[in-house]
Tab-separated table of C-alpha atoms in Angstrom:
chain	number	residue	atom	x	y	z
A	1	MET	CA	-55.033	-9.560	34.485
A	2	ALA	CA	-55.756	-10.389	30.935
A	3	PRO	CA	-53.282	-8.063	29.539
A	4	LEU	CA	-50.708	-9.570	31.785
A	5	GLN	CA	-51.844	-13.343	31.030
A	6	SER	CA	-51.892	-12.939	27.341
A	7	VAL	CA	-47.825	-12.297	26.706
A	8	PRO	CA	-46.476	-15.324	27.923
A	9	GLN	CA	-49.099	-16.916	25.778
A	10	GLN	CA	-47.806	-14.738	22.916
A	11	LEU	CA	-43.960	-16.012	23.479
A	12	ARG	CA	-44.861	-19.246	23.579
A	13	PRO	CA	-44.612	-20.571	20.377
A	14	ALA	CA	-41.485	-19.299	19.623
A	15	GLN	CA	-39.813	-20.622	22.853
A	16	ASP	CA	-41.444	-24.208	22.211
A	17	THR	CA	-39.875	-23.353	18.221
A	18	THR	CA	-36.415	-23.143	19.821
A	19	ALA	CA	-37.276	-26.106	22.704
A	20	ALA	CA	-38.058	-28.643	19.583
A	21	SER	CA	-34.870	-26.995	17.433
A	22	THR	CA	-32.465	-27.498	20.401
A	23	ASN	CA	-33.748	-31.507	21.461
A	24	GLY	CA	-33.874	-32.150	18.075
A	25	VAL	CA	-30.098	-31.437	17.582
A	26	ASN	CA	-29.389	-33.095	20.984
A	27	GLN	CA	-31.135	-35.932	19.875
A	28	ALA	CA	-29.287	-36.293	16.372
A	29	VAL	CA	-25.929	-35.511	18.372
A	30	ASP	CA	-26.591	-38.654	20.602
A	31	ARG	CA	-27.389	-40.802	18.233
A	32	PHE	CA	-24.120	-40.024	16.867
A	33	SER	CA	-22.610	-40.754	19.369
A	34	ASN	CA	-25.025	-44.095	20.610
A	35	ALA	CA	-23.580	-45.345	16.793
A	36	PHE	CA	-20.265	-44.779	16.870
A	37	SER	CA	-19.712	-46.447	20.228
A	38	GLU	CA	-22.394	-49.694	18.839
A	39	ALA	CA	-19.632	-49.846	15.882
A	40	PHE	CA	-16.673	-49.884	18.133
A	41	ARG	CA	-18.707	-52.743	20.243
A	42	LEU	CA	-19.220	-54.949	17.037
A	43	PHE	CA	-15.414	-54.269	15.900
A	44	PHE	CA	-13.845	-55.107	19.184
A	45	GLU	CA	-16.650	-58.521	19.466
A	46	GLY	CA	-15.263	-59.319	15.539
A	47	ASN	CA	-19.068	-58.932	14.872
A	48	TRP	CA	-18.659	-58.526	11.075
A	49	GLU	CA	-21.838	-59.073	9.715
A	50	GLY	CA	-23.360	-56.608	12.106
A	51	LEU	CA	-21.273	-54.166	12.204
A	52	TYR	CA	-22.044	-54.498	8.224
A	53	ASP	CA	-25.665	-53.908	9.089
A	54	HIS	CA	-25.203	-51.331	11.578
A	55	LEU	CA	-22.930	-49.507	9.219
A	56	THR	CA	-25.405	-49.497	6.191
A	57	ASP	CA	-28.017	-48.357	8.300
A	58	GLY	CA	-25.958	-45.285	9.785
A	59	ALA	CA	-25.194	-44.837	5.766
A	60	LEU	CA	-28.994	-45.068	5.265
A	61	TYR	CA	-29.703	-42.648	8.216
A	62	LEU	CA	-27.167	-39.858	7.149
A	63	SER	CA	-28.534	-39.872	3.032
A	64	GLY	CA	-32.510	-39.319	4.422
A	65	LEU	CA	-30.687	-36.689	6.821
A	66	PHE	CA	-28.820	-35.101	3.988
A	67	MET	CA	-31.089	-35.110	1.763
A	68	GLU	CA	-33.706	-33.428	4.481
A	69	ARG	CA	-31.179	-30.945	5.285
A	70	GLY	CA	-29.258	-31.108	2.467
A	71	LEU	CA	-31.632	-29.599	-0.165
A	72	GLN	CA	-33.239	-26.845	1.693
A	73	SER	CA	-29.682	-25.101	3.158
A	74	LEU	CA	-29.185	-25.797	-0.826
A	75	ALA	CA	-31.813	-23.857	-1.500
A	76	ALA	CA	-31.183	-21.154	0.659
A	77	PHE	CA	-27.650	-21.043	-0.149
A	78	LEU	CA	-29.057	-20.056	-4.227
A	79	LEU	CA	-31.562	-17.897	-3.405
A	80	LEU	CA	-29.233	-15.910	-0.644
A	81	TYR	CA	-26.068	-15.521	-3.056
A	82	VAL	CA	-28.587	-14.314	-6.076
A	83	ILE	CA	-29.076	-11.600	-4.355
A	84	TYR	CA	-26.160	-11.092	-2.552
A	85	ARG	CA	-24.675	-10.702	-6.540
A	86	VAL	CA	-27.405	-8.401	-7.170
A	87	LEU	CA	-26.304	-6.108	-4.036
A	88	TYR	CA	-23.088	-6.415	-5.116
A	89	LEU	CA	-23.251	-5.098	-8.854
A	90	THR	CA	-25.774	-2.514	-7.557
A	91	LEU	CA	-23.468	-1.281	-5.135
A	92	GLU	CA	-20.068	-1.678	-7.604
A	93	GLN	CA	-21.842	0.438	-10.126
A	94	ALA	CA	-22.718	3.049	-7.789
A	95	LEU	CA	-19.478	3.626	-6.373
A	96	ASP	CA	-18.045	3.548	-10.040
A	97	ARG	CA	-20.318	6.241	-10.725
A	98	SER	CA	-19.035	8.407	-7.652
A	99	ASP	CA	-15.993	11.246	-8.129
A	100	ASN	CA	-15.778	11.425	-3.817
A	101	ILE	CA	-14.958	8.084	-3.606
A	102	GLU	CA	-10.774	6.966	-3.776
A	103	PRO	CA	-10.613	3.675	-5.737
A	104	GLY	CA	-8.945	2.307	-2.571
A	105	LEU	CA	-11.778	3.476	-0.847
A	106	GLN	CA	-14.030	1.797	-3.116
A	107	SER	CA	-12.039	-1.243	-3.046
A	108	LEU	CA	-12.584	-1.664	0.919
A	109	LEU	CA	-16.439	-1.260	0.451
A	110	LEU	CA	-17.050	-3.689	-1.717
A	111	LYS	CA	-14.622	-6.320	-0.086
A	112	THR	CA	-16.329	-5.423	3.592
A	113	PHE	CA	-19.881	-6.093	1.713
A	114	ARG	CA	-18.577	-9.046	0.363
A	115	VAL	CA	-17.342	-10.548	3.899
A	116	VAL	CA	-19.934	-9.626	5.955
A	117	ALA	CA	-22.351	-10.846	3.225
A	118	PHE	CA	-20.440	-14.402	3.150
A	119	PHE	CA	-21.189	-14.211	6.801
A	120	PHE	CA	-24.380	-13.825	7.058
A	121	ILE	CA	-25.023	-16.315	3.674
A	122	GLY	CA	-22.804	-19.379	5.893
A	123	THR	CA	-25.089	-17.812	9.070
A	124	VAL	CA	-28.121	-18.796	7.334
A	125	VAL	CA	-26.709	-22.293	5.898
A	126	LEU	CA	-25.414	-23.445	9.110
A	127	ASP	CA	-28.786	-22.994	10.494
A	128	GLN	CA	-30.288	-24.974	7.834
A	129	LEU	CA	-28.290	-27.496	8.215
A	130	GLY	CA	-29.455	-28.517	12.027
A	131	VAL	CA	-26.268	-26.926	13.671
A	132	ASN	CA	-26.576	-24.306	16.858
A	133	VAL	CA	-25.173	-21.458	14.740
A	134	ALA	CA	-25.198	-19.144	18.520
A	135	VAL	CA	-22.344	-21.646	19.744
A	136	LEU	CA	-20.838	-21.513	16.824
A	137	ILE	CA	-20.818	-17.600	16.464
A	138	GLY	CA	-19.446	-17.526	20.289
A	139	GLY	CA	-16.466	-20.032	19.689
A	140	LEU	CA	-15.102	-18.042	16.898
A	141	GLY	CA	-15.872	-14.733	18.868
A	142	ILE	CA	-13.073	-16.207	21.290
A	143	ALA	CA	-11.477	-17.613	18.568
A	144	GLY	CA	-11.524	-14.451	16.454
A	145	ILE	CA	-9.784	-12.357	20.114
A	146	VAL	CA	-7.205	-14.500	20.149
A	147	ALA	CA	-5.852	-14.640	16.480
A	148	GLY	CA	-6.659	-10.930	16.969
A	149	PHE	CA	-3.285	-10.977	20.055
A	150	ALA	CA	-1.537	-13.422	16.810
A	151	ALA	CA	-1.867	-11.076	14.009
A	152	ARG	CA	-1.741	-7.851	15.729
A	153	ASP	CA	0.597	-5.845	13.231
A	154	SER	CA	-1.598	-6.893	10.847
A	155	LEU	CA	-4.150	-5.421	11.955
A	156	GLU	CA	-2.293	-2.448	12.768
A	157	ASN	CA	-1.504	-2.179	8.973
A	158	PHE	CA	-5.471	-2.789	8.155
A	159	ILE	CA	-6.474	0.159	10.589
A	160	ALA	CA	-3.777	2.476	9.107
A	161	GLY	CA	-4.837	1.392	5.969
A	162	VAL	CA	-8.038	2.842	6.297
A	163	THR	CA	-6.631	5.929	7.486
A	164	VAL	CA	-5.014	5.659	4.618
A	165	LEU	CA	-7.968	5.641	2.727
A	166	VAL	CA	-10.231	8.215	4.401
A	167	ASP	CA	-7.512	10.576	4.828
A	168	LYS	CA	-6.106	10.960	1.805
A	169	PRO	CA	-2.951	11.771	2.431
A	170	PHE	CA	-1.530	10.535	-1.485
A	171	ARG	CA	-3.742	8.905	-4.520
A	172	VAL	CA	-3.267	6.188	-6.466
A	173	GLY	CA	-1.380	7.457	-9.204
A	174	ASP	CA	0.325	10.440	-6.781
A	175	TYR	CA	3.608	11.238	-6.859
A	176	ILE	CA	5.319	10.783	-3.398
A	177	GLU	CA	8.626	11.228	-1.510
A	178	ILE	CA	8.660	8.645	1.774
A	179	ASP	CA	12.457	8.331	3.156
A	180	ASP	CA	14.780	9.657	0.649
A	181	GLN	CA	12.278	7.173	-2.387
A	182	TYR	CA	10.888	8.261	-4.839
A	183	GLY	CA	7.805	7.482	-6.729
A	184	GLN	CA	4.138	6.897	-8.414
A	185	VAL	CA	1.408	5.472	-5.836
A	186	ASP	CA	0.806	2.321	-7.689
A	187	GLU	CA	-1.919	0.234	-5.226
A	188	ILE	CA	-3.633	0.818	-1.994
A	189	THR	CA	-3.801	-2.349	0.063
A	190	LEU	CA	-5.680	-2.791	3.725
A	191	ARG	CA	-2.015	-4.187	4.623
A	192	SER	CA	1.169	-2.248	2.254
A	193	THR	CA	0.905	0.561	-0.121
A	194	ARG	CA	2.687	-0.547	-3.262
A	195	LEU	CA	5.087	2.664	-4.813
A	196	ARG	CA	6.613	2.427	-8.419
A	197	THR	CA	9.902	3.976	-8.492
A	198	VAL	CA	11.876	5.815	-11.030
A	199	ARG	CA	13.858	2.162	-12.057
A	200	ASN	CA	10.249	0.801	-12.667
A	201	ARG	CA	10.591	-1.296	-9.486
A	202	ILE	CA	7.735	-1.613	-6.993
A	203	MET	CA	8.845	-0.172	-3.270
A	204	VAL	CA	6.005	-2.651	-0.474
A	205	LEU	CA	5.426	-0.239	2.362
A	206	PRO	CA	3.249	-0.876	5.605
A	207	ASN	CA	0.878	1.336	5.487
A	208	THR	CA	1.573	1.915	9.489
A	209	GLU	CA	4.845	3.207	8.111
A	210	MET	CA	2.991	5.262	5.294
A	211	ILE	CA	1.214	7.177	8.333
A	212	THR	CA	3.999	7.339	10.719
A	213	ALA	CA	6.409	8.400	8.229
A	214	LYS	CA	7.141	12.468	6.284
A	215	VAL	CA	5.325	11.644	3.277
A	216	MET	CA	5.880	14.687	0.260
A	217	ASN	CA	3.151	14.253	-2.116
A	218	HIS	CA	4.667	16.249	-4.822
A	219	THR	CA	0.917	16.072	-6.808
A	220	LYS	CA	-1.278	17.152	-4.372
A	221	ARG	CA	-0.903	21.165	-5.683
A	222	ASN	CA	-1.284	19.576	-9.377
A	223	VAL	CA	1.263	22.551	-10.031
A	224	LEU	CA	5.050	21.825	-9.213
A	225	ARG	CA	8.150	24.074	-9.277
A	226	ILE	CA	11.756	22.637	-10.016
A	227	ASP	CA	14.809	23.948	-8.604
A	228	ILE	CA	17.899	23.181	-10.931
A	229	PRO	CA	20.867	24.509	-8.787
A	230	PHE	CA	24.429	25.443	-10.295
A	231	GLY	CA	27.237	27.838	-9.460
A	232	ILE	CA	29.041	30.179	-10.899
A	233	ALA	CA	32.722	31.438	-10.115
A	234	TYR	CA	32.625	34.925	-8.397
A	235	LYS	CA	34.516	36.600	-11.700
A	236	GLU	CA	31.174	36.050	-13.127
A	237	PHE	CA	27.961	38.029	-12.992
A	238	PRO	CA	24.544	36.413	-12.300
A	239	ASP	CA	22.937	38.555	-14.520
A	240	GLU	CA	24.845	37.120	-17.475
A	241	ALA	CA	23.979	33.541	-15.998
A	242	ARG	CA	19.770	35.049	-16.000
A	243	GLU	CA	20.404	36.564	-19.845
A	244	VAL	CA	21.284	33.219	-21.008
A	245	LEU	CA	19.186	30.412	-19.275
A	246	LEU	CA	15.811	31.564	-19.270
A	247	PRO	CA	15.184	31.997	-22.717
A	248	LEU	CA	15.487	27.708	-22.562
A	249	PHE	CA	11.802	27.851	-21.768
A	250	GLU	CA	10.537	29.652	-24.628
A	251	ASP	CA	9.784	26.782	-26.932
A	252	ASP	CA	9.061	23.799	-23.701
A	253	ASP	CA	4.412	23.231	-23.286
A	254	ARG	CA	5.492	21.491	-20.551
A	255	VAL	CA	6.829	24.125	-18.705
A	256	LEU	CA	4.138	27.355	-17.214
A	257	PRO	CA	4.266	30.601	-18.804
A	258	GLU	CA	3.221	31.607	-15.401
A	259	PRO	CA	4.428	31.483	-12.519
A	260	SER	CA	7.396	32.230	-15.207
A	261	PRO	CA	10.506	30.919	-14.405
A	262	THR	CA	13.194	32.902	-12.736
A	263	VAL	CA	17.035	32.268	-12.094
A	264	VAL	CA	18.189	33.403	-8.166
A	265	VAL	CA	21.253	33.292	-6.469
A	266	THR	CA	20.625	31.060	-3.206
A	267	GLU	CA	24.178	31.346	-1.555
A	268	MET	CA	27.795	33.049	-1.249
A	269	ALA	CA	29.461	29.820	-0.676
A	270	ASP	CA	33.417	29.149	-0.341
A	271	SER	CA	34.383	28.530	-4.006
A	272	SER	CA	31.311	29.458	-6.186
A	273	VAL	CA	28.345	31.822	-6.348
A	274	ASN	CA	25.530	29.212	-6.076
A	275	MET	CA	22.174	29.988	-8.129
A	276	ALA	CA	19.317	28.217	-8.941
A	277	LEU	CA	16.955	27.503	-12.259
A	278	ARG	CA	13.346	27.563	-11.003
A	279	PHE	CA	10.453	26.762	-13.392
A	280	TYR	CA	6.864	25.978	-12.854
A	281	THR	CA	4.936	22.435	-14.520
A	282	ARG	CA	1.065	20.737	-14.506
A	283	GLU	CA	2.756	17.143	-14.871
A	284	PRO	CA	4.471	15.334	-12.452
A	285	GLY	CA	5.262	12.912	-13.780
A	286	GLN	CA	7.501	15.026	-15.867
A	287	GLU	CA	10.086	15.745	-12.502
A	288	VAL	CA	12.939	13.660	-12.567
A	289	PRO	CA	13.273	14.068	-16.852
A	290	LEU	CA	12.619	17.510	-16.841
A	291	ARG	CA	15.041	17.984	-13.952
A	292	TRP	CA	17.731	15.621	-16.086
A	293	GLU	CA	17.272	17.123	-18.737
A	294	TYR	CA	17.416	20.996	-17.404
A	295	THR	CA	20.736	19.699	-15.353
A	296	GLU	CA	22.604	19.310	-18.528
A	297	LYS	CA	20.526	22.758	-20.614
A	298	VAL	CA	22.602	24.989	-17.845
A	299	ARG	CA	25.657	23.219	-18.001
A	300	GLU	CA	26.266	22.980	-21.826
A	301	THR	CA	24.885	26.596	-21.473
A	302	LEU	CA	27.027	28.390	-19.248
A	303	ARG	CA	29.925	26.125	-21.190
A	304	GLU	CA	28.658	28.033	-24.612
A	305	ALA	CA	28.330	31.180	-23.882
A	306	ASP	CA	32.269	31.019	-21.696
A	307	ILE	CA	30.844	31.359	-17.985
A	308	GLU	CA	32.783	29.260	-15.501
A	309	ILE	CA	31.481	26.644	-13.115
A	310	PRO	CA	33.708	26.247	-10.835
A	311	PHE	CA	34.640	23.527	-8.406
A	312	PRO	CA	36.219	22.941	-5.190
A	313	HIS	CA	40.195	23.607	-5.102
A	314	ARG	CA	42.777	24.953	-2.363
A	315	GLN	CA	46.451	25.996	-2.861
A	316	LEU	CA	49.276	25.285	-0.771
A	317	PHE	CA	51.280	27.515	0.343
A	318	LEU	CA	54.644	26.156	1.505
A	319	ASP	CA	57.142	28.015	3.914
A	320	GLU	CA	60.432	26.939	1.336
A	321	ALA	CA	63.308	26.754	4.139
A	322	LYS	CA	60.704	24.468	6.442
A	323	ALA	CA	59.090	22.537	4.382
A	324	PHE	CA	62.894	20.972	3.457
A	325	GLN	CA	64.851	21.238	6.488
A	326	GLY	CA	66.225	17.881	6.952
A	327	THR	CA	65.617	16.676	3.182
A	328	LYS	CA	68.079	15.993	0.308
A	329	LEU	CA	67.674	15.432	-3.316
A	330	LEU	CA	67.901	12.287	-4.785
A	331	ALA	CA	68.473	11.440	-8.366
A	332	PRO	CA	65.063	11.379	-10.482
A	333	THR	CA	62.684	8.126	-10.551
A	334	ASN	CA	60.842	8.542	-13.437
A	335	GLY	CA	62.946	11.163	-15.458
A	336	ASP	CA	60.243	14.092	-14.160
A	337	HIS	CA	60.426	15.504	-10.818
A	338	PRO	CA	63.637	14.530	-8.802
A	339	ALA	CA	62.881	12.160	-5.354
A	340	THR	CA	63.428	13.413	-2.077
A	341	GLU	CA	64.601	11.649	1.129
A	342	THR	CA	64.254	12.599	4.514
A	343	GLU	CA	67.197	12.377	7.403
């Protein structure tokens, strides 16, 4: 029976300490409430001398209480803050040395560590001040639930941002295309993704859109194929177009020799034989300048080789008897063509 009786005796000091702390807080609250009520009573009675003495005594009491608990709280804050800074710098250096963790995920981990650390430091400091931390945390939990419902969109973007950083459909620096918008990923935050367009504009997209929309990553595979579409007339020969276009890449180091550039027929259209000049590059950032450059080169090369680039046109055939029935010629109005008038 001795061991069973010893358990409550071992727990009793901790219980006595908690009870003493709670009683101390309750006594302080009661004393403040009584002092506040007494100050109101003296004010309404017009006892200015008594009110002055009462306020003076209260100020001295609060100063003493602040000096006692404030210095303890300040010491605890300084000690914990120094520990936090050492751990933060150590974590930051470790993440910088890692090649497997993206900059966006590094930022997320550092921000999460900062929030957790300051929450812990604040809890310890408030406990040193005599605040009932358990009641405060419970109130913050309820307030957090209410705020979560109010900020549902922000919470969804936060979760989507974590998904983007972990799943890695694209990284900072990648060239992507989303909703007909093309640009380079400039920054990934917990709420949005910032895209730098070819016009050097920053487009801010919510992370929820980045995980639900169709995103084309032009950098993921490191080797990118660029297609330059063009058309030639039916009277021309595709081999002749191929022969004059392929030499364009001889002195261009931006274009890979393997896979080698090609010129292929893609479609037999209504008024042209559609073709495409295809080549590969390891510089996705040069995709747009290369497309612009070689589109112009294709046009000029075909023109110099007298290879016709057709454009859509139509021929209109009229039955002369029926087309001009019921009309009569009038005098020319501009000296060029006679006008007609319908009867």
